[in-house]
C-alpha atoms as a printed R data frame, in Angstrom:
    type eleno elety resid chain resno       x       y       z
1   ATOM     1    CA   MET     A     1   0.000   0.000   0.000
2   ATOM     2    CA   ALA     A     2   1.232   3.524  -0.791
3   ATOM     3    CA   SER     A     3   2.700   5.482   2.070
4   ATOM     4    CA   ALA     A     4   0.378   8.202   3.286
5   ATOM     5    CA   ARG     A     5   3.321  10.087   4.759
6   ATOM     6    CA   SER     A     6   4.840  10.607   1.302
7   ATOM     7    CA   ILE     A     7   1.884  12.697   0.147
8   ATOM     8    CA   LEU     A     8   3.380  16.170  -0.142
9   ATOM     9    CA   THR     A     9   1.443  17.766  -2.980
10  ATOM    10    CA   PHE     A    10  -1.984  17.747  -4.626
11  ATOM    11    CA   ALA     A    11  -0.549  15.681  -7.494
12  ATOM    12    CA   ASP     A    12   0.874  13.148  -5.015
13  ATOM    13    CA   ALA     A    13  -2.534  12.804  -3.385
14  ATOM    14    CA   VAL     A    14  -4.415  12.190  -6.629
15  ATOM    15    CA   GLU     A    15  -1.797   9.772  -7.944
16  ATOM    16    CA   LYS     A    16  -1.789   7.664  -4.784
17  ATOM    17    CA   LEU     A    17  -5.568   7.641  -4.522
18  ATOM    18    CA   GLU     A    18  -5.820   6.453  -8.133
19  ATOM    19    CA   ALA     A    19  -3.286   3.679  -7.503
20  ATOM    20    CA   PHE     A    20  -5.019   2.624  -4.294
21  ATOM    21    CA   VAL     A    21  -8.438   2.460  -5.936
22  ATOM    22    CA   CYS     A    22  -7.166   0.511  -8.950
23  ATOM    23    CA   ASP     A    23  -5.485  -2.057  -6.713
24  ATOM    24    CA   GLN     A    24  -8.546  -2.461  -4.517
25  ATOM    25    CA   ILE     A    25 -10.964  -2.827  -7.430
26  ATOM    26    CA   ARG     A    26  -8.706  -5.399  -9.052
27  ATOM    27    CA   GLU     A    27  -8.685  -7.433  -5.851
28  ATOM    28    CA   ALA     A    28 -12.448  -7.089  -5.327
29  ATOM    29    CA   THR     A    29 -13.370  -8.170  -8.846
30  ATOM    30    CA   ALA     A    30 -14.010 -11.890  -9.158
31  ATOM    31    CA   PRO     A    31 -13.391 -13.068 -12.739
32  ATOM    32    CA   ASP     A    32 -16.579 -15.169 -12.833
33  ATOM    33    CA   GLN     A    33 -18.687 -12.140 -11.895
34  ATOM    34    CA   ARG     A    34 -17.374  -9.577 -14.353
35  ATOM    35    CA   ASP     A    35 -20.183 -10.149 -16.827
36  ATOM    36    CA   VAL     A    36 -22.636  -9.033 -14.138
37  ATOM    37    CA   SER     A    37 -20.977  -6.182 -12.300
38  ATOM    38    CA   GLY     A    38 -17.371  -6.442 -11.280
39  ATOM    39    CA   TYR     A    39 -18.214  -5.090  -7.848
40  ATOM    40    CA   PHE     A    40 -20.585  -6.543  -5.268
41  ATOM    41    CA   VAL     A    41 -21.291  -5.392  -1.735
42  ATOM    42    CA   PRO     A    42 -23.309  -7.047   1.051
43  ATOM    43    CA   GLY     A    43 -26.949  -5.980   1.252
44  ATOM    44    CA   ASP     A    44 -28.981  -5.570   4.423
45  ATOM    45    CA   ASP     A    45 -29.694  -9.304   4.424
46  ATOM    46    CA   GLY     A    46 -26.043 -10.236   3.973
47  ATOM    47    CA   HIS     A    47 -26.391 -11.303   0.343
48  ATOM    48    CA   GLU     A    48 -24.101  -9.672  -2.175
49  ATOM    49    CA   ARG     A    49 -25.609  -7.171  -4.574
50  ATOM    50    CA   CYS     A    50 -24.442  -4.725  -7.192
51  ATOM    51    CA   TYR     A    51 -26.039  -1.297  -6.673
52  ATOM    52    CA   LEU     A    52 -26.383   0.978  -9.687
53  ATOM    53    CA   TRP     A    53 -25.490   4.150  -7.807
54  ATOM    54    CA   GLN     A    54 -22.286   2.466  -6.576
55  ATOM    55    CA   VAL     A    55 -21.380   1.381 -10.091
56  ATOM    56    CA   ALA     A    56 -21.790   4.990 -11.253
57  ATOM    57    CA   ALA     A    57 -19.723   6.245  -8.315
58  ATOM    58    CA   ILE     A    58 -16.878   3.817  -9.022
59  ATOM    59    CA   LEU     A    59 -16.835   4.670 -12.720
60  ATOM    60    CA   ALA     A    60 -16.683   8.362 -11.811
61  ATOM    61    CA   GLY     A    61 -13.174   7.889 -10.475
62  ATOM    62    CA   SER     A    62 -11.922   4.649 -11.980
63  ATOM    63    CA   ASP     A    63 -12.840   1.777 -14.261
64  ATOM    64    CA   PHE     A    64 -13.287  -1.968 -13.988
65  ATOM    65    CA   GLU     A    65 -13.410  -4.832 -16.452
66  ATOM    66    CA   GLY     A    66 -16.913  -5.560 -17.676
67  ATOM    67    CA   ALA     A    67 -18.276  -2.133 -16.753
68  ATOM    68    CA   ALA     A    68 -20.205  -1.695 -19.999
69  ATOM    69    CA   ASP     A    69 -21.882  -5.103 -19.628
70  ATOM    70    CA   CYS     A    70 -22.739  -4.274 -16.038
71  ATOM    71    CA   VAL     A    71 -24.425  -0.981 -16.958
72  ATOM    72    CA   LEU     A    72 -26.308  -2.602 -19.830
73  ATOM    73    CA   ARG     A    73 -27.591  -5.293 -17.471
74  ATOM    74    CA   PHE     A    74 -29.359  -2.579 -15.471
75  ATOM    75    CA   ALA     A    75 -30.712  -0.916 -18.610
76  ATOM    76    CA   ARG     A    76 -32.074  -4.200 -19.973
77  ATOM    77    CA   THR     A    77 -34.121  -4.745 -16.811
78  ATOM    78    CA   GLN     A    78 -35.750  -1.297 -17.057
79  ATOM    79    CA   ALA     A    79 -39.524  -1.222 -16.546
80  ATOM    80    CA   PRO     A    80 -41.834   0.249 -19.214
81  ATOM    81    CA   ASP     A    81 -42.352   3.398 -17.115
82  ATOM    82    CA   GLY     A    82 -38.585   4.056 -17.090
83  ATOM    83    CA   ARG     A    83 -37.811   2.904 -13.575
84  ATOM    84    CA   LEU     A    84 -34.713   0.850 -12.956
85  ATOM    85    CA   PRO     A    85 -33.726  -1.841 -10.478
86  ATOM    86    CA   GLU     A    86 -31.957  -0.600  -7.400
87  ATOM    87    CA   TRP     A    87 -29.615  -3.592  -7.438
88  ATOM    88    CA   ILE     A    88 -28.727  -6.781  -9.269
89  ATOM    89    CA   ALA     A    89 -27.506  -9.912  -7.493
90  ATOM    90    CA   PRO     A    90 -24.953 -12.374  -8.890
91  ATOM    91    CA   ASP     A    91 -27.801 -14.778  -9.754
92  ATOM    92    CA   GLY     A    92 -29.493 -12.072 -11.858
93  ATOM    93    CA   SER     A    93 -32.294 -11.272  -9.408
94  ATOM    94    CA   THR     A    94 -33.144  -7.587  -8.992
95  ATOM    95    CA   GLY     A    95 -34.612  -5.287  -6.371
96  ATOM    96    CA   GLY     A    96 -36.572  -2.047  -6.439
97  ATOM    97    CA   LEU     A    97 -38.557  -2.510  -9.639
98  ATOM    98    CA   PRO     A    98 -42.124  -1.136  -9.779
99  ATOM    99    CA   GLU     A    99 -43.835  -4.506  -9.610
100 ATOM   100    CA   ASN     A   100 -42.530  -5.133  -6.094
101 ATOM   101    CA   ARG     A   101 -42.123  -1.631  -4.750
102 ATOM   102    CA   ALA     A   102 -43.422  -0.273  -1.489
103 ATOM   103    CA   ALA     A   103 -43.739   3.477  -0.965
104 ATOM   104    CA   ASP     A   104 -40.016   3.795  -0.351
105 ATOM   105    CA   SER     A   105 -38.499   1.063  -2.504
106 ATOM   106    CA   VAL     A   106 -37.002   2.840  -5.528
107 ATOM   107    CA   TYR     A   107 -33.902   5.004  -5.245
108 ATOM   108    CA   LEU     A   108 -34.629   8.579  -6.298
109 ATOM   109    CA   ASP     A   109 -31.222   9.056  -7.911
110 ATOM   110    CA   THR     A   110 -31.115   5.753  -9.820
111 ATOM   111    CA   PRO     A   111 -32.173   7.237 -13.214
112 ATOM   112    CA   ALA     A   112 -29.410   9.850 -13.093
113 ATOM   113    CA   ALA     A   113 -26.972   7.153 -11.965
114 ATOM   114    CA   LEU     A   114 -27.646   5.154 -15.135
115 ATOM   115    CA   VAL     A   115 -26.864   8.209 -17.267
116 ATOM   116    CA   ASP     A   116 -23.730   8.939 -15.244
117 ATOM   117    CA   ALA     A   117 -22.541   5.343 -15.517
118 ATOM   118    CA   ALA     A   118 -23.095   5.263 -19.292
119 ATOM   119    CA   TRP     A   119 -21.319   8.603 -19.725
120 ATOM   120    CA   HIS     A   120 -18.320   7.362 -17.742
121 ATOM   121    CA   VAL     A   121 -18.145   4.117 -19.726
122 ATOM   122    CA   LEU     A   122 -17.777   6.161 -22.913
123 ATOM   123    CA   ARG     A   123 -15.306   8.509 -21.219
124 ATOM   124    CA   HIS     A   124 -13.104   5.572 -20.269
125 ATOM   125    CA   ASP     A   125 -13.378   4.034 -23.755
126 ATOM   126    CA   PRO     A   126 -14.496   6.422 -26.550
127 ATOM   127    CA   ASP     A   127 -14.703   3.493 -29.006
128 ATOM   128    CA   LYS     A   128 -17.765   1.964 -27.313
129 ATOM   129    CA   THR     A   129 -20.221   3.366 -29.840
130 ATOM   130    CA   ALA     A   130 -22.270   0.136 -29.967
131 ATOM   131    CA   PHE     A   131 -22.733   0.410 -26.198
132 ATOM   132    CA   VAL     A   132 -23.962   3.988 -26.531
133 ATOM   133    CA   GLU     A   133 -26.381   3.153 -29.331
134 ATOM   134    CA   GLU     A   134 -27.962   0.357 -27.274
135 ATOM   135    CA   ILE     A   135 -28.252   2.228 -24.012
136 ATOM   136    CA   ILE     A   136 -29.386   5.674 -25.213
137 ATOM   137    CA   PRO     A   137 -33.106   4.815 -25.515
138 ATOM   138    CA   HIS     A   138 -33.054   3.696 -21.892
139 ATOM   139    CA   LEU     A   139 -31.454   6.908 -20.646
140 ATOM   140    CA   GLY     A   140 -34.098   9.373 -21.780
141 ATOM   141    CA   LEU     A   141 -36.836   7.070 -20.504
142 ATOM   142    CA   ALA     A   142 -35.063   6.845 -17.140
143 ATOM   143    CA   LEU     A   143 -34.788  10.621 -16.732
144 ATOM   144    CA   GLN     A   144 -38.438  11.047 -17.700
145 ATOM   145    CA   SER     A   145 -39.405   8.791 -14.776
146 ATOM   146    CA   ILE     A   146 -37.995  11.250 -12.229
147 ATOM   147    CA   PRO     A   147 -40.812  13.142 -10.466
148 ATOM   148    CA   ARG     A   148 -40.517  16.889 -11.018
149 ATOM   149    CA   ALA     A   149 -42.641  19.757  -9.777
150 ATOM   150    CA   ARG     A   150 -44.735  21.287 -12.541
151 ATOM   151    CA   ARG     A   151 -44.064  24.911 -11.595
152 ATOM   152    CA   SER     A   152 -40.422  24.826 -10.516
153 ATOM   153    CA   GLY     A   153 -39.091  21.960 -12.608
154 ATOM   154    CA   LEU     A   154 -37.095  20.743  -9.601
155 ATOM   155    CA   VAL     A   155 -37.083  17.121  -8.545
156 ATOM   156    CA   ASP     A   156 -40.119  16.760  -6.312
157 ATOM   157    CA   VAL     A   157 -40.117  14.004  -3.725
158 ATOM   158    CA   THR     A   158 -43.448  12.696  -2.494
159 ATOM   159    CA   GLU     A   159 -44.311   9.466  -0.767
160 ATOM   160    CA   GLU     A   160 -46.797   8.659  -3.520
161 ATOM   161    CA   ASP     A   161 -44.065   8.640  -6.166
162 ATOM   162    CA   GLY     A   162 -42.581   5.460  -4.741
163 ATOM   163    CA   PHE     A   163 -39.071   6.834  -4.464
164 ATOM   164    CA   LYS     A   164 -36.682   6.840  -1.540
165 ATOM   165    CA   PRO     A   165 -33.552   8.916  -0.871
166 ATOM   166    CA   THR     A   166 -30.086   7.542  -1.553
167 ATOM   167    CA   PRO     A   167 -26.672   8.183  -0.024
168 ATOM   168    CA   PHE     A   168 -26.457  11.131  -2.447
169 ATOM   169    CA   SER     A   169 -29.914  12.446  -1.631
170 ATOM   170    CA   ASP     A   170 -30.784  15.139   0.858
171 ATOM   171    CA   HIS     A   171 -31.653  12.751   3.650
172 ATOM   172    CA   THR     A   172 -28.377  10.888   3.873
173 ATOM   173    CA   GLN     A   173 -28.102   8.257   6.605
174 ATOM   174    CA   THR     A   174 -31.795   8.309   7.438
175 ATOM   175    CA   ARG     A   175 -34.948   6.509   6.355
176 ATOM   176    CA   HIS     A   176 -36.925   9.740   6.473
177 ATOM   177    CA   VAL     A   177 -38.849  10.219   3.218
178 ATOM   178    CA   ALA     A   178 -39.588  13.758   2.124
179 ATOM   179    CA   THR     A   179 -43.135  14.823   1.424
180 ATOM   180    CA   ASN     A   180 -43.969  17.364  -1.269
181 ATOM   181    CA   ARG     A   181 -40.501  18.875  -1.373
182 ATOM   182    CA   ASN     A   182 -38.704  20.392  -4.337
183 ATOM   183    CA   GLU     A   183 -35.212  19.184  -3.516
184 ATOM   184    CA   LEU     A   184 -31.927  20.845  -4.448
185 ATOM   185    CA   PHE     A   185 -29.538  17.918  -4.457
186 ATOM   186    CA   PRO     A   186 -31.345  15.446  -6.732
187 ATOM   187    CA   SER     A   187 -32.188  18.401  -8.959
188 ATOM   188    CA   LEU     A   188 -28.480  19.096  -9.380
189 ATOM   189    CA   LEU     A   189 -27.893  15.439 -10.226
190 ATOM   190    CA   PHE     A   190 -30.726  15.675 -12.748
191 ATOM   191    CA   ILE     A   191 -29.149  18.767 -14.331
192 ATOM   192    CA   ARG     A   192 -25.823  16.996 -14.684
193 ATOM   193    CA   ALA     A   193 -27.529  13.905 -16.104
194 ATOM   194    CA   CYS     A   194 -29.308  16.025 -18.736
195 ATOM   195    CA   GLU     A   195 -25.985  17.488 -19.857
196 ATOM   196    CA   ARG     A   196 -24.349  14.066 -19.977
197 ATOM   197    CA   LEU     A   197 -27.216  12.566 -21.923
198 ATOM   198    CA   ALA     A   198 -26.851  15.456 -24.365
199 ATOM   199    CA   ASP     A   199 -23.158  14.572 -24.721
200 ATOM   200    CA   LEU     A   200 -23.983  10.928 -25.411
201 ATOM   201    CA   LEU     A   201 -26.610  11.861 -27.992
202 ATOM   202    CA   ARG     A   202 -24.124  14.127 -29.781
203 ATOM   203    CA   SER     A   203 -21.623  11.264 -29.868
204 ATOM   204    CA   VAL     A   204 -24.023   9.270 -32.069
205 ATOM   205    CA   GLY     A   205 -25.114  12.222 -34.199
206 ATOM   206    CA   SER     A   206 -28.498  12.933 -32.563
207 ATOM   207    CA   GLU     A   207 -27.973  16.688 -32.441
208 ATOM   208    CA   GLY     A   208 -31.635  17.667 -32.236
209 ATOM   209    CA   GLU     A   209 -32.444  15.432 -29.273
210 ATOM   210    CA   SER     A   210 -29.177  16.470 -27.675
211 ATOM   211    CA   ASP     A   211 -30.215  20.126 -27.828
212 ATOM   212    CA   LEU     A   212 -33.574  19.286 -26.228
213 ATOM   213    CA   TRP     A   213 -31.996  17.605 -23.213
214 ATOM   214    CA   MET     A   214 -29.404  20.357 -22.901
215 ATOM   215    CA   ASP     A   215 -32.243  22.871 -22.767
216 ATOM   216    CA   VAL     A   216 -34.050  20.859 -20.069
217 ATOM   217    CA   GLY     A   217 -30.907  20.902 -17.963
218 ATOM   218    CA   GLU     A   218 -30.290  24.610 -18.514
219 ATOM   219    CA   GLN     A   219 -33.865  25.546 -17.637
220 ATOM   220    CA   THR     A   220 -33.731  23.483 -14.447
221 ATOM   221    CA   ALA     A   221 -30.404  25.083 -13.526
222 ATOM   222    CA   LYS     A   222 -31.923  28.519 -14.057
223 ATOM   223    CA   ARG     A   223 -34.744  27.683 -11.645
224 ATOM   224    CA   VAL     A   224 -32.267  26.390  -9.063
225 ATOM   225    CA   ARG     A   225 -30.316  29.648  -9.224
226 ATOM   226    CA   MET     A   226 -33.463  31.705  -8.867
227 ATOM   227    CA   ILE     A   227 -35.419  29.927  -6.154
228 ATOM   228    CA   CYS     A   228 -32.927  27.891  -4.094
229 ATOM   229    CA   TRP     A   229 -30.301  30.548  -3.445
230 ATOM   230    CA   ASP     A   230 -30.093  31.922   0.094
231 ATOM   231    CA   LYS     A   231 -28.161  35.177   0.096
232 ATOM   232    CA   ASN     A   232 -28.190  35.271   3.895
233 ATOM   233    CA   THR     A   233 -26.115  32.113   4.274
234 ATOM   234    CA   GLY     A   234 -24.255  32.287   0.964
235 ATOM   235    CA   LEU     A   235 -25.345  28.734   0.136
236 ATOM   236    CA   PHE     A   236 -28.254  27.003  -1.569
237 ATOM   237    CA   ARG     A   237 -31.250  25.825   0.437
238 ATOM   238    CA   ALA     A   238 -31.669  22.063   0.676
239 ATOM   239    CA   PHE     A   239 -35.294  22.242  -0.475
240 ATOM   240    CA   LEU     A   240 -38.111  24.693  -0.939
241 ATOM   241    CA   ALA     A   241 -39.774  25.112   2.435
242 ATOM   242    CA   PRO     A   242 -39.909  27.738   5.164
243 ATOM   243    CA   ASN     A   243 -36.631  27.861   7.091
244 ATOM   244    CA   ALA     A   244 -35.072  25.175   4.912
245 ATOM   245    CA   PRO     A   245 -31.513  24.373   6.019
246 ATOM   246    CA   ASN     A   246 -28.427  24.958   3.926
247 ATOM   247    CA   ASP     A   247 -26.797  22.197   1.911
248 ATOM   248    CA   VAL     A   248 -22.983  22.177   1.932
249 ATOM   249    CA   TRP     A   249 -22.772  19.270  -0.507
250 ATOM   250    CA   GLY     A   250 -25.339  20.846  -2.803
251 ATOM   251    CA   ALA     A   251 -23.486  24.143  -2.827
252 ATOM   252    CA   ALA     A   252 -20.198  22.429  -3.709
253 ATOM   253    CA   LEU     A   253 -21.899  20.352  -6.409
254 ATOM   254    CA   ALA     A   254 -23.487  23.504  -7.855
255 ATOM   255    CA   VAL     A   255 -19.954  24.838  -8.293
256 ATOM   256    CA   CYS     A   256 -18.758  21.648 -10.007
257 ATOM   257    CA   THR     A   257 -21.728  21.488 -12.376
258 ATOM   258    CA   ASN     A   258 -21.550  25.193 -13.278
259 ATOM   259    CA   THR     A   259 -25.079  25.607 -11.974
260 ATOM   260    CA   ALA     A   260 -24.103  28.506  -9.708
261 ATOM   261    CA   THR     A   261 -23.589  31.942 -11.258
262 ATOM   262    CA   SER     A   262 -20.111  33.426 -11.027
263 ATOM   263    CA   GLY     A   263 -21.246  35.577  -8.118
264 ATOM   264    CA   GLN     A   264 -22.857  32.641  -6.332
265 ATOM   265    CA   LEU     A   265 -19.746  30.556  -6.977
266 ATOM   266    CA   MET     A   266 -17.442  33.035  -5.290
267 ATOM   267    CA   THR     A   267 -19.852  33.475  -2.373
268 ATOM   268    CA   ILE     A   268 -20.108  29.705  -1.889
269 ATOM   269    CA   SER     A   269 -16.349  29.303  -2.058
270 ATOM   270    CA   ARG     A   270 -15.784  32.038   0.512
271 ATOM   271    CA   CYS     A   271 -18.504  30.659   2.795
272 ATOM   272    CA   LEU     A   272 -17.092  27.134   2.716
273 ATOM   273    CA   GLY     A   273 -13.554  28.404   3.159
274 ATOM   274    CA   GLU     A   274 -14.451  30.497   6.182
275 ATOM   275    CA   ALA     A   275 -16.364  27.567   7.700
276 ATOM   276    CA   PHE     A   276 -13.603  25.088   6.864
277 ATOM   277    CA   GLU     A   277 -12.852  24.028  10.446
278 ATOM   278    CA   GLU     A   278 -16.535  23.494  11.216
279 ATOM   279    CA   ILE     A   279 -17.503  21.409   8.204
280 ATOM   280    CA   THR     A   280 -14.395  19.324   7.461
281 ATOM   281    CA   GLN     A   281 -12.407  16.689   9.269
282 ATOM   282    CA   CYS     A   282  -9.319  14.973   7.854
283 ATOM   283    CA   GLY     A   283 -10.454  15.692   4.297
284 ATOM   284    CA   TYR     A   284 -14.065  14.563   4.854
285 ATOM   285    CA   VAL     A   285 -17.113  16.852   4.694
286 ATOM   286    CA   LYS     A   286 -20.267  17.415   6.773
287 ATOM   287    CA   ARG     A   287 -23.606  17.900   5.084
288 ATOM   288    CA   ARG     A   288 -24.704  20.973   7.026
289 ATOM   289    CA   LEU     A   289 -23.221  24.243   8.128
290 ATOM   290    CA   GLY     A   290 -24.369  25.050  11.649
291 ATOM   291    CA   GLY     A   291 -25.487  21.569  12.705
292 ATOM   292    CA   ASP     A   292 -29.081  22.010  11.529
293 ATOM   293    CA   ARG     A   293 -31.231  19.016  12.460
294 ATOM   294    CA   THR     A   294 -34.501  19.982  10.827
295 ATOM   295    CA   LEU     A   295 -34.341  17.225   8.191
296 ATOM   296    CA   GLY     A   296 -35.006  14.391  10.593
297 ATOM   297    CA   LEU     A   297 -31.434  13.129  10.538
298 ATOM   298    CA   GLU     A   298 -30.755  10.381  13.041
299 ATOM   299    CA   PRO     A   299 -29.030  11.578  16.257
300 ATOM   300    CA   GLY     A   300 -25.408  12.389  15.535
301 ATOM   301    CA   MET     A   301 -25.769  12.077  11.764
302 ATOM   302    CA   ASP     A   302 -25.529  15.830  11.337
303 ATOM   303    CA   GLN     A   303 -21.986  15.509  12.686
304 ATOM   304    CA   VAL     A   304 -20.858  12.725  10.329
305 ATOM   305    CA   HIS     A   305 -18.170  13.678   7.817
306 ATOM   306    CA   SER     A   306 -18.410  11.858   4.473
307 ATOM   307    CA   ALA     A   307 -15.990  11.092   1.648
308 ATOM   308    CA   PHE     A   308 -18.626  11.383  -1.084
309 ATOM   309    CA   ALA     A   309 -18.425  15.175  -1.308
310 ATOM   310    CA   SER     A   310 -14.686  15.587  -0.728
311 ATOM   311    CA   GLY     A   311 -13.911  16.092  -4.419
312 ATOM   312    CA   TRP     A   312 -16.634  18.702  -4.818
313 ATOM   313    CA   MET     A   313 -15.434  20.450  -1.667
314 ATOM   314    CA   ALA     A   314 -11.869  20.630  -2.975
315 ATOM   315    CA   MET     A   315 -13.072  22.167  -6.229
316 ATOM   316    CA   ALA     A   316 -15.140  24.785  -4.405
317 ATOM   317    CA   LEU     A   317 -12.343  25.637  -1.978
318 ATOM   318    CA   ASP     A   318  -9.893  26.212  -4.815
319 ATOM   319    CA   PHE     A   319 -11.730  29.386  -5.835
320 ATOM   320    CA   PHE     A   320 -11.256  30.742  -2.304
321 ATOM   321    CA   ASP     A   321  -7.783  29.515  -1.348
322 ATOM   322    CA   SER     A   322  -5.843  27.048  -3.489
323 ATOM   323    CA   ASP     A   323  -3.419  26.295  -0.652
324 ATOM   324    CA   LEU     A   324  -6.318  25.387   1.623
325 ATOM   325    CA   ALA     A   325  -7.754  23.165  -1.116
326 ATOM   326    CA   ASP     A   326  -4.384  21.420  -1.450
327 ATOM   327    CA   ALA     A   327  -4.121  20.820   2.294
328 ATOM   328    CA   PHE     A   328  -7.661  19.455   2.339
329 ATOM   329    CA   VAL     A   329  -6.916  17.002  -0.496
330 ATOM   330    CA   ARG     A   330  -3.680  15.830   1.131
331 ATOM   331    CA   ASP     A   331  -5.561  15.185   4.375
332 ATOM   332    CA   PHE     A   332  -8.212  13.264   2.466
333 ATOM   333    CA   ALA     A   333  -5.678  11.021   0.751
334 ATOM   334    CA   ARG     A   334  -3.847  10.338   4.009
335 ATOM   335    CA   THR     A   335  -7.088   9.403   5.736
336 ATOM   336    CA   VAL     A   336  -8.047   7.027   2.912
337 ATOM   337    CA   LEU     A   337  -4.675   5.284   2.973
338 ATOM   338    CA   ASP     A   338  -4.222   5.252   6.749
339 ATOM   339    CA   GLN     A   339  -7.777   4.261   7.692
340 ATOM   340    CA   ASN     A   340  -8.539   1.710   4.927
341 ATOM   341    CA   ALA     A   341 -10.811   3.964   2.850
342 ATOM   342    CA   PRO     A   342 -13.711   4.676   5.207
343 ATOM   343    CA   ALA     A   343 -16.871   6.131   3.670
344 ATOM   344    CA   ALA     A   344 -17.322   8.442   6.641
345 ATOM   345    CA   LEU     A   345 -15.857   9.667   9.911
346 ATOM   346    CA   ALA     A   346 -17.856  10.066  13.099
347 ATOM   347    CA   ALA     A   347 -17.669  13.301  15.071
348 ATOM   348    CA   ASP     A   348 -14.794  11.863  17.136
349 ATOM   349    CA   GLY     A   349 -12.920  10.792  14.003
350 ATOM   350    CA   THR     A   350 -13.825   7.104  14.233
351 ATOM   351    CA   PRO     A   351 -13.873   5.546  10.730
352 ATOM   352    CA   GLU     A   352 -17.239   4.230   9.513
353 ATOM   353    CA   ASN     A   353 -17.895   1.800   6.625
354 ATOM   354    CA   PRO     A   354 -14.269   0.870   5.849
355 ATOM   355    CA   GLN     A   355 -13.032   0.122   2.338
356 ATOM   356    CA   ASP     A   356 -15.910   1.847   0.600
357 ATOM   357    CA   LEU     A   357 -14.424   2.191  -2.862
358 ATOM   358    CA   SER     A   358 -17.536   3.840  -4.275
359 ATOM   359    CA   ALA     A   359 -17.143   6.778  -1.870
360 ATOM   360    CA   ILE     A   360 -13.455   7.225  -2.665
361 ATOM   361    CA   CYS     A   361 -13.952   6.882  -6.426
362 ATOM   362    CA   HIS     A   362 -16.776   9.385  -6.292
363 ATOM   363    CA   ALA     A   363 -14.495  11.868  -4.552
364 ATOM   364    CA   LEU     A   364 -11.845  11.290  -7.204
365 ATOM   365    CA   GLU     A   365 -14.177  12.648  -9.875
366 ATOM   366    CA   GLY     A   366 -14.166  16.061  -8.207
367 ATOM   367    CA   LEU     A   367 -10.395  15.905  -7.777
368 ATOM   368    CA   HIS     A   368 -10.005  15.199 -11.484
369 ATOM   369    CA   LEU     A   369 -12.192  18.222 -12.255
370 ATOM   370    CA   LEU     A   370  -9.919  20.348 -10.102
371 ATOM   371    CA   GLN     A   371  -6.835  18.864 -11.733
372 ATOM   372    CA   ASN     A   372  -8.202  19.696 -15.203
373 ATOM   373    CA   ARG     A   373  -9.100  23.216 -14.103
374 ATOM   374    CA   ARG     A   374  -5.563  23.829 -12.891
375 ATOM   375    CA   ASP     A   375  -4.027  22.336 -16.027
376 ATOM   376    CA   LYS     A   376  -6.103  24.678 -18.197
377 ATOM   377    CA   ARG     A   377  -5.151  27.643 -16.018
378 ATOM   378    CA   GLN     A   378  -1.457  26.861 -16.436
379 ATOM   379    CA   THR     A   379  -1.691  26.685 -20.232
380 ATOM   380    CA   ARG     A   380  -3.219  30.141 -20.590
């Protein structure tokens, strides 16, 4: 394993994280399972399952053999209304499809995850045109299944829709299901998915349909900027409701997806930089600024620091203080290597969910964005 003590620069951190992730994925991938997923994790009942959102997260920062086949397996089990299975087991069984759903059985972010996963497959291997041509019809249908408020265009979570939050959604670490809320975070994921679907459509020459999805994303982003921004806190509100709390992850993601205006971007960056000690720990990031508990988070969950948003946080911090961003990334890499890649840290620094490659890979995506931004800045 790479030495965490030898991480002296941002480049060192990214390089060692990439090497660590590649080694771990190689070890975790059983050859006889690669045609199904390449990466299985234990479910609540102890049986191994491949979760679509985890596949998308891993592909965001790395790659694994059989990724295209894995993503297509999810697409081929899509229901007529566009919904997708939450997971696939090694025996081919699935979970979370409409025919067996309860009110909270389908992951809200699964449709966007399919688009993200497909986009990353093509990014890793631009020659996979046959893959793109097969999966594209599934992607638009998946995004159309996401419940959105008629007036705002934001993702609208209601119990009747049969969706539940995910580890990326606004109610992380809790089973609380939102009712009648226009939510910021899944809306940002939807915006990004629209842009990525537009990219995929352009890659196969469907310019007209590409423009349509790009416009959907841009219009949703415009609404987010207008109605979710809270000038008093300098962050976006987590959802549309009186006294809605701020969303640190959402604000950082809005920076990474170019959803925030230039003025909002600089305000977010300054806000997160000034609150750095409060919201970060060893390169991991809290969800809230100020410890707000109004979302029904389980006791102590508002103090958990997660790896999922570390890449976004680094990108946002770089606009405020590049040296602070570098220090944050070095701390993150050291924590991953020293603590066996935990998904989160408790308030006292205790690692939680060790060796969660999906969390670390997801963070790497944001670090790669930052790396590209700096490379472009140096060439000017």
